XYZ file of C-alpha atoms in Angstrom:
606
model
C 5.250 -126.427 -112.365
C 6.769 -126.196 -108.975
C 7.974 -122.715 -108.031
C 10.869 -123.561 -106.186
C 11.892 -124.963 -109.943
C 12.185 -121.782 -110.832
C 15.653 -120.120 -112.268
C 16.596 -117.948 -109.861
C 16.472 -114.586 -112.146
C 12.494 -114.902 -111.152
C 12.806 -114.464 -107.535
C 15.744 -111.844 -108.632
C 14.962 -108.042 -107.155
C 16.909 -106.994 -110.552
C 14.391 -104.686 -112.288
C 14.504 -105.357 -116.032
C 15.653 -101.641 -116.608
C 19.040 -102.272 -114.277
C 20.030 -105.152 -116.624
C 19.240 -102.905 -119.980
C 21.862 -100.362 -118.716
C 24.422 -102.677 -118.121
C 24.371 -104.440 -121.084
C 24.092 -100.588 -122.737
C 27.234 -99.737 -121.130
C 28.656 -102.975 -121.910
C 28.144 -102.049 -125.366
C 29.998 -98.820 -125.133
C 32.648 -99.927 -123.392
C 33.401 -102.679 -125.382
C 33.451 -101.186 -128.430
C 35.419 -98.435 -127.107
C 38.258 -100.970 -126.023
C 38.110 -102.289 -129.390
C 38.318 -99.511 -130.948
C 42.018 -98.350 -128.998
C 43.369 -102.399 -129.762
C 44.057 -103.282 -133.523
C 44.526 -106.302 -132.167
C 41.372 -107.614 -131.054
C 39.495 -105.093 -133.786
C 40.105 -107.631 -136.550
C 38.082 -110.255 -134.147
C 34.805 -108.093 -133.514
C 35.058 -104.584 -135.475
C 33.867 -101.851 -132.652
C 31.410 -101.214 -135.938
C 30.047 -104.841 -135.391
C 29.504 -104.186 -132.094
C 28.178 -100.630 -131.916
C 25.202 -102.131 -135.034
C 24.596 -104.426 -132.191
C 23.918 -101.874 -129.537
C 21.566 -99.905 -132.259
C 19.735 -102.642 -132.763
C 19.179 -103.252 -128.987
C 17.949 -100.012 -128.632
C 15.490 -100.340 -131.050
C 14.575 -103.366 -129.339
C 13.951 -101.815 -125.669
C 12.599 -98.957 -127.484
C 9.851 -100.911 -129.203
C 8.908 -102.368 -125.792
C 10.017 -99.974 -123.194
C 12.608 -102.422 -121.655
C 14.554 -99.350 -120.410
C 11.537 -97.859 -118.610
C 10.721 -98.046 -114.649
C 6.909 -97.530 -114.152
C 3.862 -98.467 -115.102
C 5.028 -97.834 -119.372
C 7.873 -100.790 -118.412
C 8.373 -103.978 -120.046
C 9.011 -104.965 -116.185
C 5.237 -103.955 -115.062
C 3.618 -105.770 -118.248
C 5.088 -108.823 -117.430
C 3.972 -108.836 -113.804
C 1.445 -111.559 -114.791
C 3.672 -113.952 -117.303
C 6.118 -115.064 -115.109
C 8.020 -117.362 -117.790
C 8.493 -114.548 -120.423
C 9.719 -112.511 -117.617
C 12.226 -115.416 -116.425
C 12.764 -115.355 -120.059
C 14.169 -111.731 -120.835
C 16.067 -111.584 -117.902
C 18.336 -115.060 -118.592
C 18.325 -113.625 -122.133
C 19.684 -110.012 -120.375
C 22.159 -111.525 -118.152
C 23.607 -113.952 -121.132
C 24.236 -110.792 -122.982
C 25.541 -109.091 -120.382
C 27.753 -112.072 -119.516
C 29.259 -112.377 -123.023
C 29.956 -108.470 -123.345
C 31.408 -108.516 -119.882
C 33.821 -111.288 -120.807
C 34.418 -110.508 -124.440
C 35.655 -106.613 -122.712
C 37.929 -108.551 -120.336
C 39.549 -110.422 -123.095
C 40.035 -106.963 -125.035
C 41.604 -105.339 -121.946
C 43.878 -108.357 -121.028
C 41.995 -108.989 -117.692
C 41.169 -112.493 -119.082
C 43.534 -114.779 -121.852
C 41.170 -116.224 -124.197
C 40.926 -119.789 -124.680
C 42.357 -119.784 -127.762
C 45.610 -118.540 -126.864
C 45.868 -121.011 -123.616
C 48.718 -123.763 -123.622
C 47.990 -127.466 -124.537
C 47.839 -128.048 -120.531
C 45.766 -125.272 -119.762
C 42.948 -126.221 -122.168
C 43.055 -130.249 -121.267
C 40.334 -129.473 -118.567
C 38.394 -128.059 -121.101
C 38.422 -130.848 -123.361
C 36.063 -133.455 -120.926
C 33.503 -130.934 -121.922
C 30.541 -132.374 -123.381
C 30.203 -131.621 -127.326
C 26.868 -129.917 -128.233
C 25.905 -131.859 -131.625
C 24.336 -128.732 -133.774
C 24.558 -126.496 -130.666
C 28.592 -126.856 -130.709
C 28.871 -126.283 -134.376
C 26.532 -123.287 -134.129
C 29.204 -121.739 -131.801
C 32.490 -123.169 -132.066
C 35.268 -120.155 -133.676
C 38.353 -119.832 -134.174
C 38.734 -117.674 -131.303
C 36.703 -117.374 -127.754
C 36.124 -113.300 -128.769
C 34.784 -114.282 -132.084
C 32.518 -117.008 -130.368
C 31.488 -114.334 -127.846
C 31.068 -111.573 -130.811
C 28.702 -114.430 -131.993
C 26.914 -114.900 -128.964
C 26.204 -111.072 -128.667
C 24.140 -110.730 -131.820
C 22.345 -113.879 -131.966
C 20.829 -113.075 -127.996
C 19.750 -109.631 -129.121
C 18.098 -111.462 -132.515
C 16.364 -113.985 -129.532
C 15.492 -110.780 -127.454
C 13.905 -109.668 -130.974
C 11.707 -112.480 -131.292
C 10.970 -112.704 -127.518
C 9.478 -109.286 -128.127
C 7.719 -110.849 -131.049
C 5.949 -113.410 -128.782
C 5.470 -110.309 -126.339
C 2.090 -109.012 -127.979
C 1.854 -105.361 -127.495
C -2.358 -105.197 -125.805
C -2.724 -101.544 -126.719
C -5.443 -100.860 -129.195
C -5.141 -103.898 -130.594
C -8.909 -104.887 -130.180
C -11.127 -102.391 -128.254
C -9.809 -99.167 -129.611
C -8.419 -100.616 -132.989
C -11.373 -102.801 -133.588
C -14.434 -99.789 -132.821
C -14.620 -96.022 -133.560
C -15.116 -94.421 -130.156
C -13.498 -91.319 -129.999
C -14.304 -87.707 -131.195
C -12.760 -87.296 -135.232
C -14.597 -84.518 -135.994
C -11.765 -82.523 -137.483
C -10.976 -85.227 -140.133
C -14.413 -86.675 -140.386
C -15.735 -83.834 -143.320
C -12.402 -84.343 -145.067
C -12.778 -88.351 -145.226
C -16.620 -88.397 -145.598
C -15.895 -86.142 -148.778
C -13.492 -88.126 -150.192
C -15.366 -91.034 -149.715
C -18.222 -89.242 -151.536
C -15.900 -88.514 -154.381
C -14.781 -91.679 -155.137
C -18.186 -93.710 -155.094
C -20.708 -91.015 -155.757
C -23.734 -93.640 -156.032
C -23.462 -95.041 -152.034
C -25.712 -94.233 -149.795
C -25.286 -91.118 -147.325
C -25.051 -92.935 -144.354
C -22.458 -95.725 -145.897
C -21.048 -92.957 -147.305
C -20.645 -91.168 -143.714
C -19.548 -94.723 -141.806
C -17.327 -95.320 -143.976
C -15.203 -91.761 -143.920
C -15.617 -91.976 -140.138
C -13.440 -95.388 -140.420
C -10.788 -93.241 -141.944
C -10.815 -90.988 -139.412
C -10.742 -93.391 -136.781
C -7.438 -95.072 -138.838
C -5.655 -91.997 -138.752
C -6.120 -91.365 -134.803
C -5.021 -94.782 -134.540
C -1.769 -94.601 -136.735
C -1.199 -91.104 -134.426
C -1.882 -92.698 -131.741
C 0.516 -95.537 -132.703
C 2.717 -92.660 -133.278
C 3.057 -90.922 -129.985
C 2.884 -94.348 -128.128
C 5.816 -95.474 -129.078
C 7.356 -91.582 -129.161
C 6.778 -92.171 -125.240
C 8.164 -95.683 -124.873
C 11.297 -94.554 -126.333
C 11.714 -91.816 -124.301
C 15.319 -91.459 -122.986
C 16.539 -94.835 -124.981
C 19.678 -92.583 -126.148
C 21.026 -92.603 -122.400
C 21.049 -96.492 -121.935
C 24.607 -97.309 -121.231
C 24.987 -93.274 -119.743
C 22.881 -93.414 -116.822
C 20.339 -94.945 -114.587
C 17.080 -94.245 -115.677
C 15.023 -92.804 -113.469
C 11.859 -94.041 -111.701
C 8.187 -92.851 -113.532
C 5.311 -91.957 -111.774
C 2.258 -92.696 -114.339
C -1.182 -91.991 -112.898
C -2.511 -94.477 -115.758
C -0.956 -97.304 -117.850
C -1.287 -96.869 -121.310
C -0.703 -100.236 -122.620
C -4.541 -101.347 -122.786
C -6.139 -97.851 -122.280
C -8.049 -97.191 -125.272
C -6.843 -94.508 -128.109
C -7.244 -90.635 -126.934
C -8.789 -87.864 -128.251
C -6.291 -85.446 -129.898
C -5.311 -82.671 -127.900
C -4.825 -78.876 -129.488
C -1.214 -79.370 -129.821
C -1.791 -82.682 -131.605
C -4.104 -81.153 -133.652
C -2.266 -78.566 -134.632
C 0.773 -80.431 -135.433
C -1.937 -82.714 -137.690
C -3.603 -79.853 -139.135
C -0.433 -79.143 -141.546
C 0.728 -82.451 -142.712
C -3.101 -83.046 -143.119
C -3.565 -80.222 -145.913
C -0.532 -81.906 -147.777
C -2.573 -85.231 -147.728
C -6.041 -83.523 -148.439
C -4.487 -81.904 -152.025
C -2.153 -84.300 -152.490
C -4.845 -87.118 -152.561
C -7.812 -85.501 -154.052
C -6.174 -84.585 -157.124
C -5.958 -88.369 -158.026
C -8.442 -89.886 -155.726
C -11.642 -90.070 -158.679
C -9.193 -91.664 -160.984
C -6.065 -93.872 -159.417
C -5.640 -96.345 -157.072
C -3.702 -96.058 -153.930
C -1.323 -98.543 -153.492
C 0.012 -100.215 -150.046
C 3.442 -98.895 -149.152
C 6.313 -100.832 -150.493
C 8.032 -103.285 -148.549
C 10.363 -101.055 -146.329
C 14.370 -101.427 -146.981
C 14.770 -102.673 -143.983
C 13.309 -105.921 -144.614
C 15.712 -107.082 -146.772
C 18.637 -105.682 -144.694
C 17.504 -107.418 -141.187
C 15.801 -110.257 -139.798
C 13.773 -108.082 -137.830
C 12.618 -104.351 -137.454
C 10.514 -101.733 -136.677
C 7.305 -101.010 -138.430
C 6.871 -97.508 -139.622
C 2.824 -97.721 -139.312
C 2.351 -99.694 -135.878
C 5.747 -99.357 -134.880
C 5.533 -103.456 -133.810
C 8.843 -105.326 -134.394
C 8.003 -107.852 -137.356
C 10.101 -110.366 -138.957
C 8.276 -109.953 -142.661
C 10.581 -110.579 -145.756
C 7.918 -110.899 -148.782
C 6.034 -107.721 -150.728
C 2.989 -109.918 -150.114
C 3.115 -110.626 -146.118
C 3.972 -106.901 -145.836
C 0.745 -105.935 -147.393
C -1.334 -108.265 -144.966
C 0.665 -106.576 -142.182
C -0.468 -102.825 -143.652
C -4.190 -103.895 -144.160
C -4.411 -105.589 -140.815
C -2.561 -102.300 -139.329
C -5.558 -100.430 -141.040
C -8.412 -102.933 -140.344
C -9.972 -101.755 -143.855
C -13.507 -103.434 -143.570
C -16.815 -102.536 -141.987
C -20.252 -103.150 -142.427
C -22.411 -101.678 -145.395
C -26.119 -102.536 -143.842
C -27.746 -99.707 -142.465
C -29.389 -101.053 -139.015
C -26.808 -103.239 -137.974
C -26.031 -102.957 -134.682
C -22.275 -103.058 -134.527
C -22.140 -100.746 -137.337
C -18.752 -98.799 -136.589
C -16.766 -102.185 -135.962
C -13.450 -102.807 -137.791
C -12.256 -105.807 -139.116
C -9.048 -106.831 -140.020
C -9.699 -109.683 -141.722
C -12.454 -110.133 -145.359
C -13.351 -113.581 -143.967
C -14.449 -112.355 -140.197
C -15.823 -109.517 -142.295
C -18.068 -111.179 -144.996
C -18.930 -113.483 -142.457
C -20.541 -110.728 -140.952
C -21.831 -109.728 -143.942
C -23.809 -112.365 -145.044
C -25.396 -112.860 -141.678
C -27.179 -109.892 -142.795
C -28.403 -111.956 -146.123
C -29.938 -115.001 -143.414
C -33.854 -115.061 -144.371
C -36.776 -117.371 -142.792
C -39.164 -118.919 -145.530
C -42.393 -120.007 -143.994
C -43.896 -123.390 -144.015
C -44.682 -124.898 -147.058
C -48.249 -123.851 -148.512
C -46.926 -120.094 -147.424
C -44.651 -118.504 -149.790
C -43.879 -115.319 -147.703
C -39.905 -114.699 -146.601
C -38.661 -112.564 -144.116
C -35.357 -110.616 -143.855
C -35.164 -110.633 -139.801
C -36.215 -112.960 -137.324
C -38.639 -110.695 -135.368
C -40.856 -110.118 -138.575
C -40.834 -114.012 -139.134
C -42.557 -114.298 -135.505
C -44.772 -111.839 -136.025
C -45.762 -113.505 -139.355
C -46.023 -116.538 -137.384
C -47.989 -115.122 -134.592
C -50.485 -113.260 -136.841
C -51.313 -115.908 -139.643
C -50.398 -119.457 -138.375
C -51.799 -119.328 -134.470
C -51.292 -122.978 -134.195
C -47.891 -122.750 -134.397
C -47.533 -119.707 -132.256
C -46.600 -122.123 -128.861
C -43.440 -120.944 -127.700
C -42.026 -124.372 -127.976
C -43.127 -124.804 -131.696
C -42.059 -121.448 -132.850
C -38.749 -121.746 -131.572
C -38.171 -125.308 -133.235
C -39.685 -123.302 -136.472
C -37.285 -120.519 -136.326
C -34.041 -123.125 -136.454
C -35.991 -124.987 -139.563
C -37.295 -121.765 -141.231
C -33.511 -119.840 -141.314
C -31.554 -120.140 -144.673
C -28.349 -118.742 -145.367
C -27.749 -116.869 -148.139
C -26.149 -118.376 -151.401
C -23.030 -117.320 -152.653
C -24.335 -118.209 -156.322
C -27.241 -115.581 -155.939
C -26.571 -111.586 -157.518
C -26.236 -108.960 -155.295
C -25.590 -105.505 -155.974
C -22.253 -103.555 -154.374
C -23.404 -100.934 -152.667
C -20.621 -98.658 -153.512
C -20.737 -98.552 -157.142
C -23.896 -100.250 -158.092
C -22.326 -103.108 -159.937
C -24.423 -106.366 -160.281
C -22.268 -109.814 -159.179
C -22.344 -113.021 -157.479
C -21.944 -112.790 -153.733
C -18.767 -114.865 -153.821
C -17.289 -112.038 -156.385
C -18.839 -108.967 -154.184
C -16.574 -110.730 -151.396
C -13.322 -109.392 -153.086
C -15.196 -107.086 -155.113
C -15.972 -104.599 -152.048
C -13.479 -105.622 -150.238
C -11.109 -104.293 -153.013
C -13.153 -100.835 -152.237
C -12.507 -100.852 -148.387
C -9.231 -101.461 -148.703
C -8.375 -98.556 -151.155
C -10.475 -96.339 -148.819
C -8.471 -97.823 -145.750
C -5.185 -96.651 -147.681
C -6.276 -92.847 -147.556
C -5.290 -92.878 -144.093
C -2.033 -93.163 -144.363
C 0.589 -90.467 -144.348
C 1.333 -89.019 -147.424
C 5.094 -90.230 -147.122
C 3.937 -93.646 -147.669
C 1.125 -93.221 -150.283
C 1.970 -94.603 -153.894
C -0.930 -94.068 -156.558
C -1.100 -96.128 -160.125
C -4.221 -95.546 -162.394
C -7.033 -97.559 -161.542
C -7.516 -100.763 -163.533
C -10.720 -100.619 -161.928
C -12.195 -97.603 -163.944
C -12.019 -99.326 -167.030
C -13.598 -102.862 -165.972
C -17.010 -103.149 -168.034
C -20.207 -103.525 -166.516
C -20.292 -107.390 -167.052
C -20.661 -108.636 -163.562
C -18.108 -112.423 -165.053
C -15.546 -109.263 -166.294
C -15.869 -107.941 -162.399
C -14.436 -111.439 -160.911
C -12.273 -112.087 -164.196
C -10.695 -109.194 -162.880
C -10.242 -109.476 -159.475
C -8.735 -112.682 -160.079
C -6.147 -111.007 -161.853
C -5.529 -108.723 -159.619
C -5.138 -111.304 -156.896
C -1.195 -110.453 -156.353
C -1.870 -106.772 -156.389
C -3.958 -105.920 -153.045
C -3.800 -108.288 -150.035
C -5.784 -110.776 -151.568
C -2.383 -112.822 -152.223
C -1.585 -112.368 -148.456
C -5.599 -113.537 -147.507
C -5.725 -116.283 -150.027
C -6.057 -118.501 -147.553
C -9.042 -116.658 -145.920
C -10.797 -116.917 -149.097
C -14.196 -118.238 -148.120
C -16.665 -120.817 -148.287
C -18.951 -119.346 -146.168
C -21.360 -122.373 -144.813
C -18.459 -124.767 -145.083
C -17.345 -125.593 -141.762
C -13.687 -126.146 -140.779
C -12.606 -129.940 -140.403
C -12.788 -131.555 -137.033
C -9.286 -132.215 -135.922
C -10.840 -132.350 -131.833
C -9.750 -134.839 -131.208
C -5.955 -134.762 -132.552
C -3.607 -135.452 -130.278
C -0.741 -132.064 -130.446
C 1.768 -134.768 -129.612
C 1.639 -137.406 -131.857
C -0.009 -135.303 -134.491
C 0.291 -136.982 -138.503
C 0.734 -133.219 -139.775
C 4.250 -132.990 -141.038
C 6.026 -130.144 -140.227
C 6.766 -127.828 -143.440
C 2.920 -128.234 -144.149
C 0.388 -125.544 -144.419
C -3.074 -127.062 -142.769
C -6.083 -124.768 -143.312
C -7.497 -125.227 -139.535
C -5.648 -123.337 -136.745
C -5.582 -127.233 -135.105
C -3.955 -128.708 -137.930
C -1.126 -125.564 -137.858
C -0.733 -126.326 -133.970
C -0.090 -130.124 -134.485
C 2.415 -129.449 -136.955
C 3.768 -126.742 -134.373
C 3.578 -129.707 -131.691
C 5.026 -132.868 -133.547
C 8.040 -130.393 -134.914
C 8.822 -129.500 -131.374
C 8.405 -132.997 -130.138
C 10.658 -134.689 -132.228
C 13.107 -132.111 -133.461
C 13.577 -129.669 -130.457
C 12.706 -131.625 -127.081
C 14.985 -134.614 -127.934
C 18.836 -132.446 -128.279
C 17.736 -130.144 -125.412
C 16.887 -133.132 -123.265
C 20.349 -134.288 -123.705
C 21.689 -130.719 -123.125
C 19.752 -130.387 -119.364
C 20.902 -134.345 -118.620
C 24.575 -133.531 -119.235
C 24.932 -130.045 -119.041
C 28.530 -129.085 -120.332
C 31.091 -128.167 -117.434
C 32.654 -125.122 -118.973
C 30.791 -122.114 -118.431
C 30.749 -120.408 -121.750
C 30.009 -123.921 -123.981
C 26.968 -123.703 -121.554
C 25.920 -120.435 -122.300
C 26.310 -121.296 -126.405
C 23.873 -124.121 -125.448
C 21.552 -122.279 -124.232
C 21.479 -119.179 -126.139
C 21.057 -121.660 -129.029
C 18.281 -123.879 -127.828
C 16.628 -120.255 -126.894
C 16.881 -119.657 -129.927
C 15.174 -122.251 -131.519
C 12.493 -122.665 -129.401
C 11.234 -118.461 -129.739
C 11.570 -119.003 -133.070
C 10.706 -122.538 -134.737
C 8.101 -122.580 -131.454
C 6.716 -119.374 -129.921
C 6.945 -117.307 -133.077
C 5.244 -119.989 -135.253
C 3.046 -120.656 -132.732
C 1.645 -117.011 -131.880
C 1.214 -116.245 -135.343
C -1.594 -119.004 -135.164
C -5.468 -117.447 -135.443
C -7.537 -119.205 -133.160
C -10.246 -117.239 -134.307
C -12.413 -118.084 -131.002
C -11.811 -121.624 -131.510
C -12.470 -123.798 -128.083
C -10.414 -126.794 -129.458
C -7.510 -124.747 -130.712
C -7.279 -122.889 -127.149
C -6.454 -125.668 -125.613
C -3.995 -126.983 -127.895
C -2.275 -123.627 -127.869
C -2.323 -123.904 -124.086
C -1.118 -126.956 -124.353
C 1.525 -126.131 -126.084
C 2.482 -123.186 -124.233
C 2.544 -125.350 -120.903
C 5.193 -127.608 -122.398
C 6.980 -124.945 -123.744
C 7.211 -122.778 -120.759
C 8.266 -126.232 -118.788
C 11.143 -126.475 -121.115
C 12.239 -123.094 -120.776
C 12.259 -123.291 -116.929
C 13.864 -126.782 -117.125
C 17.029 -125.388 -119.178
C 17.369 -122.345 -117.233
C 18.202 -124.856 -114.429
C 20.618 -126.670 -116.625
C 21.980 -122.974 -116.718
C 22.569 -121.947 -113.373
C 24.058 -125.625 -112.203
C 27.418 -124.613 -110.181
C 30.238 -127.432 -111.306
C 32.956 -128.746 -107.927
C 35.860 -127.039 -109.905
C 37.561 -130.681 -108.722
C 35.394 -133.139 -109.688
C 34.064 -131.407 -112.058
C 30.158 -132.434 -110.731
C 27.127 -130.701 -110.042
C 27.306 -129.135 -106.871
């Protein structure tokens, strides 16, 4: 897109912080003039309001939208210069509506409700909005505006959404690299306790993954203790500049400090007696769906302290285990031993890589577990085949990957299965050992329906499948594997005339982006078109429009479409790219439609 296209809030020297404090005082003083006029109260209750201004300070909070400095929303978005055109339109509608909604409460401005017949005529040659209009229209401009307020901070909320947080969300999440040593005996003992028959050094990997959970979750912790620092005076002050000498939004997570540990050491001992004394014997259960989700569209997660819009006891629980990462790798030698996963398909995947094995040419019955032995084999007792160009055609025909019909043996209790039940099977395990590392204020325990399965390997997977709706298997049910089945080629699909109807659930990340794509082709581009081709005149009708259409495109389009895995997928890059392009081009497009400036005579485009 052209630059000069542009809103003009991108070229603005406005830091994001500036328009944070207005709107904060905004806030106050609205609800403080509403609060002294009975009048206007029974139109937006000052309690209304001031839930409002809470729930915008959680929102710059979460993200630091308050801050000056390296820690600031402002610096993160240096490089995504839509999303930052984005929050500050969003910033200056809200400011807009509180700063007219306070004028109406202090008689500065009559209300266009209580105009005469010949005052509003003008207002009349506006242009209706279709779904926008209804959205919007009141019975009174303050109520309209009272409107307006909330449903901008729920679009700043989802903005936010779309806004992923880089901390440790791969390198420090995804690998233990720091020094646990305090917790490590603690969690390597536990571990011991609960599956006495695994081997020492599975044993040790896997209570250093606790560990590593708990720095995270502290880490977590204090990362968002320092984004949040001074939120109370938004509204009272200007913040003040911060001097950082390192960002910490993509630094890796620290080591703890004495004070930290200190302040650790205590609540730890709780945990360490608390859970021990049911640990051989009950199950620890995911936290339960926090209150809060039923109360609000959005808020604040207590573990990663991420907004999320999560409404089901299910989705929760895939949030929690994908907070925790609970899976790593039980082979010995392998060499990304200490990686996390977040996911049992990228896990098992991993997993049964392990399980590949090369059979030798037929007339030699001898099978190798690694590559480099197979060679060697090779090398030693065929010689004719030993060319480099042979062996390396051999090595593609000689692989086989493992069966998910074939037993295998877990090698955390010793229980004989099929490999497509020691999927859930172990992953059942990692997940109640991931759940140790959470904070004793969240911990639930239930006795273990697992202690009294029988040895029978078809009682094992009889049940797990009833357990299904119990541990995040009913979140990951759709991760479920066929390992060796590949996806289904949707390459060459074309995002904008995609088949996929919307309200579907494709398996591929392709299939979920064509959905995304034909939805916003045909049910968002079309009103919002009309909307930027015949903007409305009056000011505020144009503000409704376009806090609406915001609206819907963060979250039918942005939201939807961020929550998409791509798992590494070239195809589904693009389309997502795609996708964003268009997206972005709308934004920009009816930001424009915003900022047109009307001849108050002939009512035209200047």
């Amino acid at each position: 897109m052209n630059p000069a296209a542009l809103p003009s809030f991108a070229s603005s020297t406005t830091h994001i912080s500036a328009h944070v404090d207005a709107c904060g005082r905004g806030f106050i003083s609205l609800a403080a003039a509403l609060t002294n006029d009975q009048r206007f109260a029974a139109q937006a209750r000052p309690e209304a309001i001031n839930d409002e201004f809470d729930r915008f300070k959680i929102w710059a909070g979460n993200i630091a939208a308050h801050r000056k400095g390296r820690r600031s929303l402002e610096y993160r978005l240096r490089d995504a210069a839509h999303l930052k055109v984005e929050t500050h339109n969003l910033l200056k509608a809200l400011q807009d509506s509180l700063t007219n909604a306070l004028a109406i409460v202090k008689g500065e401005r009559t209300p266009w409700d209580e105009l005469s017949d010949s005052d509003s005529d003008s207002e009349s040659d506006s242009e209706p909005l279709g779904d926008a209009g209804e959205d919007f229209q009141s019975d009174t401009e303050l109520k309209q505006l009272s409107a307006s307020i909330k449903n901008t901070v729920t679009c700043l909320f989802r903005l936010s959404m779309a806004i992923r947080d880089p901390a440790p969300n791969t390198q420090s999440r995804s690998f233990i690299t720091v020094d646990k040593s305090y917790y490590e005996t603690h969690d390597i003992l536990h571990v011991q306790s609960k599956f006495p028959q695994s081997d020492d050094f599975l044993t040790e990997r896997l209570g250093r993954a606790i560990s590593g959970r708990r720095q995270y979750l502290t880490y977590r912790e204090e990362h968002h203790q320092k984004l949040t620092k001074n939120i109370e005076k938004i509204g009272h002050e200007e913040p003040k500049t911060e001097h950082t000498t390192n960002s910490t939004e993509a630094s890796p997570m620290p080591v703890l400090d004495t004070k930290v540990t200190t302040v650790v050491d205590d609540s730890f001992d709780t945990l360490s007696q608390t859970s021990y004394a049911t640990s051989v014997n009950a199950t620890i259960r995911a936290p339960p769906l926090p209150k809060e989700a039923k109360e609000k569209e959005h808020f604040e997660c207590p573990l990663c302290y991420m907004i999320v819009s999560i409404h089901t006891t299910a989705g929760w629980k895939q949030h929690v285990y994908r907070d925790l990462h609970p899976f790593c790798c039980t082979y010995e030698h392998c060499t990304t031993a200490d990686r996390l996963y977040d996911s049992r398909r990228s896990w098992f995947t991993h997993e049964l890589a392990h399980r590949t094995s090369w059979q030798c040419i037929e007339g030699c019955n001898e099978s190798f577990r690694s590559e480099k032995e197979f060679v060697a084999h090779v090398q030693a007792s065929h010689p004719d085949l030993a060319a480099d160009k042979v062996i390396s055609a051999l090595k593609h025909t000689a692989e086989k990957s493992a069966n998910l019909s074939e037993h295998a043996k877990c090698p955390l209790c010793s229980k004989q299965m099929t490999l497509r039940a020691l999927q859930k099977h172990l992953g059942h395990h990692q997940e109640q050992l991931s759940l140790f590392a959470l904070p004793p204020n969240l911990d639930e325990t239930e006795d273990d329906p697992l202690d009294d399965e029988v040895e029978n390997p078809v009682d094992v997977a009889k049940w797990q499948d009833e357990e299904l709706s119990d541990i995040s298997d009913a979140a990951d049910a759709s991760d479920d594997l066929d390992v060796g089945m590949e996806n289904e080629d949707l390459s060459t699909t074309d995002i904008g005339s995609s088949s996929v109807p919307w309200g579907a659930t494709p398996e591929t990340p392709l299939g979920k982006l064509a959905a995304i794509a034909l939805h916003f082709h045909t049910e968002i581009v079309p009103p919002i078109e009309a909307f930027i081709k015949n903007p409305p005149t009056d000011e505020q009708t144009r503000l409704s429009g376009y806090s609406h259409f915001s609206q819907r495109i963060l979250n039918e389009v942005l939201e939807v479409a961020s929550n998409v895995k791509t798992d590494g997928n070239y195809d589904a890059s693009l389309r997502y790219n795609a996708l964003s392009t268009e997206v972005n081009g709308l934004l920009a497009s009816l930001s424009d439609a915003m900022n047109i400036v009307f001849d108050p005579h002939d009512r035209l485009p200047l």
